[in-house]
Coordinates of C-alpha atoms and ligand atoms in Angstrom, one line a residue:
M1 CA -20.2 20.6 3.3
E2 CA -18.1 22.0 6.5
V3 CA -15.0 21.3 6.9
V4 CA -12.9 22.2 10.4
I5 CA -9.5 21.1 10.7
T6 CA -8.3 21.7 14.4
S7 CA -5.2 21.5 16.2
S8 CA -6.2 18.6 18.6
P9 CA -8.5 16.3 19.6
D10 CA -9.1 18.4 22.4
E11 CA -10.6 21.2 20.1
I12 CA -12.7 18.2 18.5
A13 CA -14.6 17.7 20.7
Q14 CA -14.6 21.4 22.2
L15 CA -16.3 21.8 18.7
A16 CA -18.5 19.0 18.6
A17 CA -19.9 19.8 22.5
D18 CA -20.7 23.1 21.5
A19 CA -23.2 21.8 18.8
V20 CA -24.6 19.9 20.4
Q21 CA -24.8 22.3 23.2
R22 CA -26.9 25.0 21.0
L23 CA -29.2 22.3 19.5
I24 CA -30.2 21.1 23.2
E25 CA -30.3 25.3 24.3
S26 CA -32.5 26.2 21.0
T27 CA -35.1 23.1 21.1
D28 CA -38.2 21.5 23.2
R29 CA -37.8 18.5 22.7
P30 CA -34.3 17.5 21.4
V31 CA -33.1 14.2 19.4
L32 CA -29.5 13.4 19.4
G33 CA -28.0 10.3 17.6
L34 CA -25.5 8.6 18.9
A35 CA -21.7 7.0 17.3
T36 CA -19.8 4.4 18.8
G37 CA -16.3 3.5 18.6
S38 CA -13.2 5.8 20.2
S39 CA -13.9 9.2 18.0
P40 CA -17.1 10.6 19.6
L41 CA -15.5 9.7 23.6
S42 CA -13.8 12.4 23.9
T43 CA -16.7 14.8 23.0
Y44 CA -18.7 12.1 25.2
R45 CA -16.5 12.9 28.8
E46 CA -16.4 17.3 27.6
L47 CA -20.7 17.0 27.4
I48 CA -21.0 14.6 30.7
E49 CA -18.2 17.4 32.5
R50 CA -20.6 20.2 31.0
H51 CA -23.6 18.2 32.8
R52 CA -21.5 17.9 35.9
D53 CA -21.0 21.8 36.1
G54 CA -24.7 22.4 36.1
R55 CA -23.9 24.0 32.2
L56 CA -25.8 21.2 30.0
T57 CA -29.4 18.8 31.2
F58 CA -30.1 16.1 28.9
A59 CA -33.3 15.9 31.2
R60 CA -35.6 16.8 27.9
T61 CA -33.0 15.1 25.5
S62 CA -34.0 11.4 23.5
A63 CA -30.7 9.4 22.0
F64 CA -31.2 6.8 19.5
L65 CA -27.7 4.0 18.6
L66 CA -26.2 4.7 15.1
D67 CA -26.0 0.6 15.3
E68 CA -25.3 -2.9 17.2
Y69 CA -24.3 -5.7 17.1
V70 CA -26.4 -8.7 16.4
G71 CA -26.6 -11.8 19.3
L72 CA -24.8 -9.8 22.3
P73 CA -26.9 -10.4 24.7
P74 CA -27.6 -7.4 27.3
G75 CA -25.2 -6.0 29.4
H76 CA -22.0 -7.3 27.2
P77 CA -19.3 -5.2 27.9
A78 CA -19.3 -4.5 24.1
A79 CA -22.7 -4.4 23.5
Y80 CA -23.1 -0.8 22.1
R81 CA -25.5 -0.4 24.1
T82 CA -23.8 -0.8 26.8
F83 CA -20.9 1.4 25.6
I84 CA -23.3 4.4 25.1
E85 CA -24.4 3.6 28.9
H86 CA -20.8 3.5 30.3
E87 CA -19.6 6.2 28.4
F88 CA -22.2 8.8 28.3
A89 CA -26.0 8.5 29.2
E90 CA -25.0 6.9 32.5
H91 CA -23.2 10.1 33.7
V92 CA -26.2 13.0 32.9
D93 CA -29.4 13.1 33.2
L94 CA -30.5 11.3 29.8
P95 CA -34.0 9.9 30.9
D96 CA -33.4 6.0 31.4
D97 CA -36.4 5.7 28.7
A98 CA -35.5 7.8 26.5
L99 CA -32.0 5.7 25.6
Y100 CA -33.4 3.4 21.7
G101 CA -31.4 1.2 19.9
P102 CA -32.0 -1.4 17.9
D103 CA -32.3 -4.9 19.5
G104 CA -30.0 -7.1 17.9
C105 CA -31.1 -10.1 20.0
S106 CA -34.5 -9.7 18.6
D107 CA -35.5 -13.1 17.1
D108 CA -37.5 -11.0 13.7
L109 CA -34.4 -8.7 12.8
A110 CA -36.4 -7.4 9.7
H111 CA -39.3 -6.2 12.1
E112 CA -36.9 -5.1 14.3
S113 CA -35.3 -2.8 11.6
V114 CA -38.8 -1.4 10.6
A115 CA -40.0 -0.8 14.6
Y116 CA -36.4 1.4 15.6
E117 CA -37.2 3.4 11.7
Q118 CA -40.4 3.8 13.3
Q119 CA -39.3 5.0 16.2
I120 CA -36.8 7.4 14.9
A121 CA -39.9 8.9 13.1
S122 CA -42.2 9.3 16.2
A123 CA -39.5 10.8 18.3
G124 CA -39.8 13.3 15.1
G125 CA -36.5 12.5 13.4
I126 CA -32.8 12.7 14.5
D127 CA -31.0 16.6 14.6
L128 CA -28.0 15.8 15.2
Q129 CA -26.1 12.4 14.3
L130 CA -22.5 12.4 15.6
L131 CA -20.8 10.0 12.9
G132 CA -17.3 7.8 13.4
V133 CA -15.6 6.8 10.2
G134 CA -14.5 3.2 9.7
S135 CA -10.6 2.5 8.0
D136 CA -12.9 1.5 4.7
G137 CA -15.2 3.9 4.9
H138 CA -18.3 3.3 6.7
I139 CA -20.6 5.3 8.7
G140 CA -22.6 3.2 11.1
F141 CA -21.8 -0.1 10.2
N142 CA -23.1 0.1 6.4
E143 CA -19.8 -1.4 4.4
P144 CA -19.0 -0.4 1.3
A145 CA -21.7 -1.2 -1.6
S146 CA -24.4 -0.4 1.1
S147 CA -26.8 1.3 -0.9
L148 CA -26.8 5.4 -0.8
G149 CA -30.7 5.3 0.0
S150 CA -30.6 2.3 2.5
R151 CA -32.7 2.5 6.1
T152 CA -31.8 0.4 9.1
R153 CA -31.7 -3.3 8.4
L154 CA -29.3 -6.4 8.9
K155 CA -25.4 -5.8 7.8
T156 CA -22.2 -8.3 7.3
L157 CA -19.6 -7.0 8.8
T158 CA -16.1 -7.3 6.5
D159 CA -13.3 -8.9 7.7
A160 CA -11.9 -5.7 7.8
T161 CA -14.0 -4.2 9.9
R162 CA -14.2 -6.7 12.9
A163 CA -10.6 -6.9 13.0
D164 CA -10.6 -3.1 13.3
N165 CA -12.8 -4.0 15.9
A166 CA -11.9 -6.9 17.7
R167 CA -9.9 -4.8 20.3
F168 CA -13.2 -4.0 21.9
F169 CA -13.4 -8.4 22.4
G170 CA -10.0 -8.8 24.2
D171 CA -8.2 -9.3 20.8
D172 CA -10.0 -11.8 19.8
V173 CA -11.3 -11.5 16.1
D174 CA -13.2 -14.3 16.5
A175 CA -15.1 -13.2 19.2
V176 CA -16.6 -10.1 17.0
P177 CA -20.3 -11.0 15.6
R178 CA -19.9 -11.1 11.5
H179 CA -24.0 -9.3 11.9
V180 CA -25.5 -6.1 13.1
L181 CA -28.5 -4.0 12.6
T182 CA -27.3 -0.2 11.3
Q183 CA -29.1 2.8 10.6
G184 CA -29.2 2.7 6.6
V185 CA -27.3 5.4 4.9
G186 CA -30.5 7.4 3.6
T187 CA -31.6 6.9 7.3
I188 CA -28.8 8.7 8.4
L189 CA -29.2 11.2 5.7
E190 CA -32.5 12.1 7.4
A191 CA -31.2 13.6 10.4
G192 CA -31.2 17.4 10.8
H193 CA -26.8 17.9 11.2
L194 CA -24.7 15.4 10.5
L195 CA -21.2 15.9 12.9
L196 CA -18.5 13.3 11.5
L197 CA -15.7 13.3 14.4
A198 CA -11.6 11.5 12.8
A199 CA -8.5 11.9 14.7
G200 CA -5.0 10.5 13.9
E201 CA -3.9 9.6 11.0
S202 CA -5.6 6.4 10.3
K203 CA -8.5 8.5 9.0
A204 CA -6.5 10.3 6.8
G205 CA -7.6 8.0 3.6
P206 CA -10.9 7.4 4.6
I207 CA -11.9 11.5 5.5
A208 CA -10.2 12.8 2.0
L209 CA -12.3 10.5 0.1
A210 CA -15.8 11.5 2.2
I211 CA -15.1 14.8 1.6
E212 CA -13.2 14.9 -1.8
G213 CA -13.5 11.5 -3.6
P214 CA -16.5 10.8 -5.8
V215 CA -20.0 10.3 -3.9
T216 CA -20.1 6.7 -4.2
A217 CA -21.7 3.5 -2.4
M218 CA -17.9 2.3 -2.0
V219 CA -17.2 4.5 0.1
P220 CA -20.9 5.3 2.4
A221 CA -19.4 8.2 3.7
S222 CA -18.7 10.5 0.7
A223 CA -22.7 10.5 1.0
L224 CA -22.2 13.1 3.3
Q225 CA -21.8 15.5 0.2
L226 CA -25.0 15.0 -0.7
H227 CA -26.2 17.0 3.1
P228 CA -27.4 19.8 3.3
H229 CA -25.9 20.4 6.7
A230 CA -22.8 18.3 7.3
T231 CA -19.7 19.0 9.2
V232 CA -16.1 17.3 9.4
I233 CA -14.5 17.8 12.3
I234 CA -10.5 16.7 12.1
D235 CA -7.0 17.0 13.6
E236 CA -4.2 18.0 11.5
P237 CA -3.0 14.2 11.1
A238 CA -6.9 13.2 9.8
A239 CA -6.2 15.8 7.2
Q240 CA -3.3 15.6 5.6
A241 CA -4.4 13.9 2.7
L242 CA -6.7 16.4 1.6
G243 CA -6.2 18.6 -1.2
H244 CA -7.9 21.7 -0.5
A245 CA -7.0 22.0 3.6
D246 CA -6.0 25.4 2.8
Y247 CA -9.2 26.6 2.1
Y248 CA -11.0 24.6 4.4
R249 CA -8.3 26.5 7.1
E250 CA -8.9 29.6 5.9
A251 CA -12.8 29.6 5.3
F252 CA -13.3 28.6 9.0
A253 CA -11.1 31.1 10.4
N254 CA -13.3 33.7 8.7
K255 CA -16.5 32.7 9.2
P256 CA -18.9 34.9 9.8
P257 CA -19.6 35.1 14.4
W258 CA -23.5 34.5 13.4
Q259 CA -22.5 31.7 11.5
H260 CA -22.1 27.9 13.9
I261 CA -20.9 25.1 13.1
Ligands
GLP1 C1 -17.0 1.1 14.1 C2 -18.6 1.5 14.7 C3 -18.3 3.1 13.3 C4 -17.3 4.0 13.9 C5 -16.4 3.2 13.9 C6 -14.9 3.9 13.6 O1 -17.3 0.8 13.2 N1 -19.7 1.0 14.0 O2 -19.8 3.3 14.0 O3 -17.7 5.0 13.8 O4 -16.1 1.7 14.0 O5 -14.8 3.3 15.0 P1 -13.4 4.7 15.9 O6 -13.7 5.6 16.2 O7 -13.2 4.0 17.0 O8 -12.1 4.3 14.5

């Protein structure tokens, strides 16, 4: 795992956008995995800016959502598809039919989960998966105790995650659905490159556990330790509980120029 400690959230966005751009420029049919939440927002803004400047096209790209709430009707402002459309997709030239997400309104959620896995496989798998981390160490909506081999499926959110996400529902925790569909930890681990982004002091605990703690289903983000190409890009406040921060800084500063993130 590579840990990159940056001096600002803006640098996180620059580095993450560089990785996305390199993928797009080096691949015929790039496949992105898109996360919601605050963490990837500045990266989406940077990608949009590069697109507007004519530096980046998403015309050959397809994109898969990490997760979705169950039961929110299409177009609901807090639905993850709506979030990704508003914050990213509708500002770039990603083809309309190239944004995939699990249908949280399906009347057969088990079948929908399997079908979503098949859609990812048919696209050739996800090349680069953007990730954030929840305060309890979740990735996607894989809450603690999620199997490290899990696939896309229905999950029940913890009360803590529902409280964290109430800000997207007018601060009404009761409006946050209890159930979600999420790519599993095993699904996420099959992406070619995992890019976990985190900024701010509130991420320091889960980041330290994910990087330096044991691999455990109780901290689903610790599964990144099993992946051959996982990069964690964080700012100083999110790095403050790491025991080996000096080493990560030194390794990044002395990286051979030919070796990208
Ligand atoms: C939600 C999403 C996760 C995201 C997490 C953290 O639970 N399902 O994918 O990583 O929130 O969000 P934020 O980046 O806003 O802290």
